[in-house]
Every structure is written in C-alpha cells, then in structure tokens.
PDB file of C-alpha atoms in Angstrom:
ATOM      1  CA  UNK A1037      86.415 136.431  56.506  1.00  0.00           C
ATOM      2  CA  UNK A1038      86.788 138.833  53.412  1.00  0.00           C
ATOM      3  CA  UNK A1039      90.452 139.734  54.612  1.00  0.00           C
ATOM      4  CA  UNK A1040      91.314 136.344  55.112  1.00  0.00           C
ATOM      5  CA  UNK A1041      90.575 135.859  51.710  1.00  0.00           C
ATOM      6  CA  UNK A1042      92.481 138.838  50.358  1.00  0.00           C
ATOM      7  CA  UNK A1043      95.468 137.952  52.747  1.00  0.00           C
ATOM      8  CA  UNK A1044      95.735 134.738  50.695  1.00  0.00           C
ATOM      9  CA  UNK A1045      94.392 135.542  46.910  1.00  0.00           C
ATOM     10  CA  UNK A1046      95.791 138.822  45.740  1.00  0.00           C
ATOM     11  CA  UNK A1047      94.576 140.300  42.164  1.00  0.00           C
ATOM     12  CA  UNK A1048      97.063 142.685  40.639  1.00  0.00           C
ATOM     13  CA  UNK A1049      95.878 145.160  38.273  1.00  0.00           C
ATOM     14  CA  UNK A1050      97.309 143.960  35.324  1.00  0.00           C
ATOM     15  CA  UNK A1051      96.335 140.530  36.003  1.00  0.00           C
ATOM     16  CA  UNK A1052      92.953 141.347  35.357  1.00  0.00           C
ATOM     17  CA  UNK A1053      92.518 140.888  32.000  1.00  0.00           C
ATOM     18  CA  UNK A1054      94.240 137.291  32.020  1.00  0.00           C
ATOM     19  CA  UNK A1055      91.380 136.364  34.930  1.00  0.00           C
ATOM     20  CA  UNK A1056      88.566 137.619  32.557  1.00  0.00           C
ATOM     21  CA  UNK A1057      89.892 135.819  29.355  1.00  0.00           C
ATOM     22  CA  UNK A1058      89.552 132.855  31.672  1.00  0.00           C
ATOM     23  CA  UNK A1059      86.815 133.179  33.298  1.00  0.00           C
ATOM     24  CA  UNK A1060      85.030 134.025  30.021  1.00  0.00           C
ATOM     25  CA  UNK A1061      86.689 130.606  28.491  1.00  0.00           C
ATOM     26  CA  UNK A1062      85.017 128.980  31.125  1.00  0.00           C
ATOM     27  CA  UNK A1063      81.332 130.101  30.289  1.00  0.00           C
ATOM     28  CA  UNK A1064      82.285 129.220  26.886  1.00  0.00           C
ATOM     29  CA  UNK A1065      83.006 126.024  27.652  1.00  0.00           C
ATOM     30  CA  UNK A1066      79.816 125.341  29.960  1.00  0.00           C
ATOM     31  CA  UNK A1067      78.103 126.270  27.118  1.00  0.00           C
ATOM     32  CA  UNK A1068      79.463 123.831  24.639  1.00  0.00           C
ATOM     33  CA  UNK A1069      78.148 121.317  27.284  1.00  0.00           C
ATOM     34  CA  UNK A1070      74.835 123.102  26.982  1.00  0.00           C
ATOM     35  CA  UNK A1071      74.360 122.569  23.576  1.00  0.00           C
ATOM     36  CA  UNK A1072      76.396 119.222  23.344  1.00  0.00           C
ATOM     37  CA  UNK A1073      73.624 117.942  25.302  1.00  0.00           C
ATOM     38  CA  UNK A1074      70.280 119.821  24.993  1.00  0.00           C
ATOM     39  CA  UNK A1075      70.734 121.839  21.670  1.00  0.00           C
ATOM     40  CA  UNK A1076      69.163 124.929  21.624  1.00  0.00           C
ATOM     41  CA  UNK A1077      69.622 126.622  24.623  1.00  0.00           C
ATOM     42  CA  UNK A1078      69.192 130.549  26.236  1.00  0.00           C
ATOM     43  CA  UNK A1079      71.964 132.192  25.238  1.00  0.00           C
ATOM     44  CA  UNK A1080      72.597 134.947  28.871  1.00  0.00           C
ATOM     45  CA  UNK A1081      75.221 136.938  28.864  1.00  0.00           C
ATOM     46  CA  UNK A1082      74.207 139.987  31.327  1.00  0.00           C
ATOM     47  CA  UNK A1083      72.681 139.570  34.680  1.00  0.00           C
ATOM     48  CA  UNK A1084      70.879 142.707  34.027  1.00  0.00           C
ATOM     49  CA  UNK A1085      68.680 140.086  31.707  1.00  0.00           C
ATOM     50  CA  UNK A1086      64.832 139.912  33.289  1.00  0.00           C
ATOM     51  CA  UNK A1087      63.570 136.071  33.373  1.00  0.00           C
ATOM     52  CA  UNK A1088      60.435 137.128  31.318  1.00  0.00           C
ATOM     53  CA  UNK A1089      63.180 138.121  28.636  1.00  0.00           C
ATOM     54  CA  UNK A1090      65.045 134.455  28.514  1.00  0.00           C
ATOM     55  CA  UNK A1091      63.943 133.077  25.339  1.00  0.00           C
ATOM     56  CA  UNK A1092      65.870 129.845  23.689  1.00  0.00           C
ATOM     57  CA  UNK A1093      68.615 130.410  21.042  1.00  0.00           C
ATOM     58  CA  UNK A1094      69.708 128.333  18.328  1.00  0.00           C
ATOM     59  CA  UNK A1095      72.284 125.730  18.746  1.00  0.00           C
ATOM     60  CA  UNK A1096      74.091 127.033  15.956  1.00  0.00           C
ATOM     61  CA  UNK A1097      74.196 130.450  16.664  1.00  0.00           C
ATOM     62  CA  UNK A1098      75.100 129.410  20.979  1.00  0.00           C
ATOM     63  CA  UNK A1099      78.182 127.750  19.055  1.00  0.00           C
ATOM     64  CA  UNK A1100      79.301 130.786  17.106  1.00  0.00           C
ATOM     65  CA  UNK A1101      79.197 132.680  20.409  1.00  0.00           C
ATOM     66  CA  UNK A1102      81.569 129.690  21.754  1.00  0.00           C
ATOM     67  CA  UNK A1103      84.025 129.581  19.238  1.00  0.00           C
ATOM     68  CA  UNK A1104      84.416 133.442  18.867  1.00  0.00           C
ATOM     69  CA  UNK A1105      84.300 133.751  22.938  1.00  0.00           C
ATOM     70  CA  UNK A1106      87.072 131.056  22.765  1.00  0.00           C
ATOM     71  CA  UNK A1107      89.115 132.500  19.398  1.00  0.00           C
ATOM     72  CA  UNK A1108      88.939 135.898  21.086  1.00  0.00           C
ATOM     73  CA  UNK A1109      90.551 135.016  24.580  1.00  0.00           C
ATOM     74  CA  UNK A1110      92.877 131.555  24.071  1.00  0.00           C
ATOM     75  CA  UNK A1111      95.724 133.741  23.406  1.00  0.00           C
ATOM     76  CA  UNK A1112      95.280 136.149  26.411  1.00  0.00           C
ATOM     77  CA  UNK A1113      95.105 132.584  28.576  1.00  0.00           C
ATOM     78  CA  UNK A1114      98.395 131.390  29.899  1.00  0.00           C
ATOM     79  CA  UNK A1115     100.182 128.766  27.414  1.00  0.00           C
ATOM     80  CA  UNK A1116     101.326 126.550  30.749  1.00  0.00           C
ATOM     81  CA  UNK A1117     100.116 123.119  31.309  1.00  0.00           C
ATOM     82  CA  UNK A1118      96.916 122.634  33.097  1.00  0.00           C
ATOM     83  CA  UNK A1119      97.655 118.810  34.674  1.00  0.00           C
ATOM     84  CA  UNK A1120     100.896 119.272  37.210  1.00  0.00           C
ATOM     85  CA  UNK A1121     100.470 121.083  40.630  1.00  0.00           C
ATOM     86  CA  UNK A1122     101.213 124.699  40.599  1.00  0.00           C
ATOM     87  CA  UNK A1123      99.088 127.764  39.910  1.00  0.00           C
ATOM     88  CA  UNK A1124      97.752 126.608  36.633  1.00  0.00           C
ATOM     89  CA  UNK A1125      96.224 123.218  37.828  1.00  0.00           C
ATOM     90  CA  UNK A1126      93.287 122.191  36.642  1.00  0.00           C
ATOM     91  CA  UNK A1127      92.439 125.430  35.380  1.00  0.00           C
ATOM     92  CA  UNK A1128      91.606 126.893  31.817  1.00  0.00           C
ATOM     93  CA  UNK A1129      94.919 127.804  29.463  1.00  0.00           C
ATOM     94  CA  UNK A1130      95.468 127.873  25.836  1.00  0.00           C
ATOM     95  CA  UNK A1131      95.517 123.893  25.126  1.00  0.00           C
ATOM     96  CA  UNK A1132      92.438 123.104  27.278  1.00  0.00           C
ATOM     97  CA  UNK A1133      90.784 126.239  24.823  1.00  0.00           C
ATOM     98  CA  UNK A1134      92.762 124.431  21.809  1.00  0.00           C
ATOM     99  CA  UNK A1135      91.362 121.222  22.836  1.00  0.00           C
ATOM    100  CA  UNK A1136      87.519 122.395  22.915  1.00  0.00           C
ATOM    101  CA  UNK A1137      88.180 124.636  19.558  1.00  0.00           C
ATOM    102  CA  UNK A1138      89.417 120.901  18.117  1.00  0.00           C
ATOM    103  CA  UNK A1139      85.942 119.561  19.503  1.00  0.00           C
ATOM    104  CA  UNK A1140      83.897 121.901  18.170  1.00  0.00           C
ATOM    105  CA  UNK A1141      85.196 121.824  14.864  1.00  0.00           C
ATOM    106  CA  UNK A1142      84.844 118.275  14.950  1.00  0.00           C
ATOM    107  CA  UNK A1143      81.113 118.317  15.820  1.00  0.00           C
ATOM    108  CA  UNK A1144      80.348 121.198  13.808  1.00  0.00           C
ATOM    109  CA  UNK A1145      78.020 119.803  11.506  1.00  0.00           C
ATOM    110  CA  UNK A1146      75.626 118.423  14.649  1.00  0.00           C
ATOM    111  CA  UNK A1147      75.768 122.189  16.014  1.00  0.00           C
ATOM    112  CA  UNK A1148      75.638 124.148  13.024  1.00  0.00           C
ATOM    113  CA  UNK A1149      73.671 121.984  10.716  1.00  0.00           C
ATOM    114  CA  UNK A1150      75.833 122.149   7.991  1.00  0.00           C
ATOM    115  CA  UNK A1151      78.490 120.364   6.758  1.00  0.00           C
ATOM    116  CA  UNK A1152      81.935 122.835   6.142  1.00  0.00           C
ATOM    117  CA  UNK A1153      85.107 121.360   5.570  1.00  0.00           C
ATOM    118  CA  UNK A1154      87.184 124.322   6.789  1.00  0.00           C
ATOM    119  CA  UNK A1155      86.191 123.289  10.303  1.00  0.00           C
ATOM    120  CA  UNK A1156      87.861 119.461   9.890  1.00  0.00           C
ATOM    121  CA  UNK A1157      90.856 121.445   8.598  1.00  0.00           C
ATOM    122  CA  UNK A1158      90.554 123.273  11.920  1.00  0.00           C
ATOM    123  CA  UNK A1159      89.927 120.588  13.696  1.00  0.00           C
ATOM    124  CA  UNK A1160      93.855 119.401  12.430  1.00  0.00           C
ATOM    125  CA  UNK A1161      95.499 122.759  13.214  1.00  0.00           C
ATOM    126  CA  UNK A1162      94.088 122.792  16.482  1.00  0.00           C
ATOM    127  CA  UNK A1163      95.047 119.072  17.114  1.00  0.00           C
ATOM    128  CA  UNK A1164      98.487 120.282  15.710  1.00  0.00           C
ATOM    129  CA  UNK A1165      99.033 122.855  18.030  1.00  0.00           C
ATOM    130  CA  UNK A1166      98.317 120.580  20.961  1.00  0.00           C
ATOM    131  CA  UNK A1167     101.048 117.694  19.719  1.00  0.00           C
ATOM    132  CA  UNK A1168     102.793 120.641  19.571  1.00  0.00           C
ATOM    133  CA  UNK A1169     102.485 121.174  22.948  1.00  0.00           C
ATOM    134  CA  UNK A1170     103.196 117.529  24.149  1.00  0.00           C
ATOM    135  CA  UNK A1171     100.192 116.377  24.323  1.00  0.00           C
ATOM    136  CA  UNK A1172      99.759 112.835  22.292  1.00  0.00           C
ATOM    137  CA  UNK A1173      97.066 109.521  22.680  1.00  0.00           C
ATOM    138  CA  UNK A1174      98.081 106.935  25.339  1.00  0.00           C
ATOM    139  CA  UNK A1175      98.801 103.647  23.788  1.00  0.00           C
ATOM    140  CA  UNK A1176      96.644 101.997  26.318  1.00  0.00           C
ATOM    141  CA  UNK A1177      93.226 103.696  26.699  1.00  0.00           C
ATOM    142  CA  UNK A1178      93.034 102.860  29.960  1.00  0.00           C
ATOM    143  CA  UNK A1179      95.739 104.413  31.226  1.00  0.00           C
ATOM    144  CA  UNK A1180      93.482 107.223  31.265  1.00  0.00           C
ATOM    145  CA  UNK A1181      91.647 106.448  34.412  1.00  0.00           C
ATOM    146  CA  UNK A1182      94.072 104.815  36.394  1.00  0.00           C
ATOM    147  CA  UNK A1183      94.718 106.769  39.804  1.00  0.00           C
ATOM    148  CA  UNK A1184      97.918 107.828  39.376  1.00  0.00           C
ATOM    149  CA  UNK A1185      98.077 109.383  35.942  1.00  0.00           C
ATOM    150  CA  UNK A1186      99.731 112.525  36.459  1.00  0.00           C
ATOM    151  CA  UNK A1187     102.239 111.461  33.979  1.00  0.00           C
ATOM    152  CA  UNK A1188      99.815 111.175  31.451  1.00  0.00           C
ATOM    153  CA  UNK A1189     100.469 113.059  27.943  1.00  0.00           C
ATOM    154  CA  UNK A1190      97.215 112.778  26.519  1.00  0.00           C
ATOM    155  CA  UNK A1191      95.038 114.553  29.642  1.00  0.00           C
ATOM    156  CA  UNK A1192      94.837 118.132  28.694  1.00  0.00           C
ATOM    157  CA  UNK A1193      92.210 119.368  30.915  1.00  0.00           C
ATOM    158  CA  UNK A1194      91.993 117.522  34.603  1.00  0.00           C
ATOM    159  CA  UNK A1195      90.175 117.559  38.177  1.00  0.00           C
ATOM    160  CA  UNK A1196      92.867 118.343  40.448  1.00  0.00           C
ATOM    161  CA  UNK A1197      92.784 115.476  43.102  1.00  0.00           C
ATOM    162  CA  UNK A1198      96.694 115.657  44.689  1.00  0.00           C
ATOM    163  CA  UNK A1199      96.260 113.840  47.775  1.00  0.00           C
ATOM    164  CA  UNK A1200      98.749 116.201  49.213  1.00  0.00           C
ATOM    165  CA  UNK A1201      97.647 119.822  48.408  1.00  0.00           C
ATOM    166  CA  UNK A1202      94.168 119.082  48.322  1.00  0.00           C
ATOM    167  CA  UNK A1203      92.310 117.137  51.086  1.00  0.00           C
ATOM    168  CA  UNK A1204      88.853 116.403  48.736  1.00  0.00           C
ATOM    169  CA  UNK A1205      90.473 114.285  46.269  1.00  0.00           C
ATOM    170  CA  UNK A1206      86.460 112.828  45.025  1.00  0.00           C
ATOM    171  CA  UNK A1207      87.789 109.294  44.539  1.00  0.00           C
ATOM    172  CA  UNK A1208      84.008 108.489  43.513  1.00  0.00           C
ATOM    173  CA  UNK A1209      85.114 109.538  40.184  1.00  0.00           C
ATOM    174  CA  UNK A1210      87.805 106.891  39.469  1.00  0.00           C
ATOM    175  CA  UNK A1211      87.154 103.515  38.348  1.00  0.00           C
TER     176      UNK A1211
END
C-alpha cells in the first residue's frame, strides 16, 4: 500500500519546506475558525503536549499566533491560483493566506479586543494584493454558488468538485 503511495506522490527534498509552509497555513487557518466561533480556545502546537497540560488560551493571543504563523509562511506558499485544476487546486497559496490575513484584520477588534486602525489599513493592502492578483466581487452575488463557477474571479479559496478528475464531487453542498 505504502509503495503505491510513493509510486504516485513523490516529495523532493527541496520541496519540503514549501509543504511545511503549507501545511502550517493550514493549522493557522483551522484555528481562525476556532476562535471565529468559540473564542478562547487551547492553543497545541506539539503532540508531545500531555492532555492534563491542555489549558484554554486567549482569543487574542490564538490570533497573534495566526497572523504571525500566516505572515511568516505566505511568501514561502506558491503565488498560483488555487480554483483551476492542476496541482494547486483547492489547496493553500499566497492569496487564500492574503485572503484570511484581510479577514483577520477585518475582525480584529472581536479577536483582540481592541480597536487598532493599522489592521483596517491592512485589511486594504491585503485586499490590494488580491485585486492585484485578479481576484474582484461578482456583480451578481449569486453567481457564487451556481454549479459551474469555475470562471469565477471572486472565489479565492474552493472545494475542488471537477466532475472529471474527481469522482466525489459532494453536490450536497450546492444550492
């Protein structure tokens, strides 16, 4: 089975630090949904961590650890687009990190307590970097959750559901 896998996913050395940045991106962003929706939250990042040790952290200081885990590794993750098939679909690169920077700055004074406006002025040099990109708001909001919106310049970060390279496509989650 392992070979099989290895035959088909190959990790080069020096692709190992692009796989991390992601992969750490990732937790970040889990944890954003942590304390979007519960606040304060245990903050783990070692497995070597004993349960009787888990304690809750504050939301504030669980989204410092996101943006600086985010800050520290968008620029290692690749700067291709995350919505067309290829190797990079659906998966976490610099605008889907740009994006969630943009939404944290946003929401900064729910998760931090505090009001700061150098994080709405970094909330407009994120979105900057992202029109920058291509990306820009659909003039019809629903275009957003028709089936076929692969075309779509405002989706940054997607589920990949191409009917031809992927035979799951979870329908149940368009309207």
């Amino acid at each position: 089975e392992m070979e099989k896998l290895q035959q088909h996913v190959y990790l080069a050395p020096q692709d190992v630090p692009d796989w991390i940045a992601e992969v750490r991106s990732l937790r970040a962003i889990y944890y954003w949904y942590l304390i979007d929706l519960f606040g304060d939250v245990p903050l783990i990042t070692s497995t070597n961590v004993s349960i009787n040790a888990v304690h809750t952290t504050p939301r504030a200081e669980v989204y410092q650890f996101i943006v600086d885990e985010l800050m520290a590794n968008r620029l290692q993750l690749c700067n291709n687009v995350s919505v067309v098939p290829g190797i990079y679909y659906g998966r976490i690169t610099q605008s889907v990190s740009n994006f969630v920077l943009a939404k944290l700055m946003l929401n900064a004074p729910v998760y931090t307590g505090t009001v700061n406006d150098t994080c709405y002025q970094k909330c407009i040099e994120f979105c900057n970097i992202l029109e920058d990109r291509g990306y820009e708001l659909s003039a019809d909001y629903d275009d957003n959750f028709v089936p076929h919106n692969q075309d779509s310049k405002e989706n940054i970060f997607v589920i990949p559901m191409d009917k031809d390279l992927y035979t799951n496509e979870q329908h149940y989650l368009v309207r």
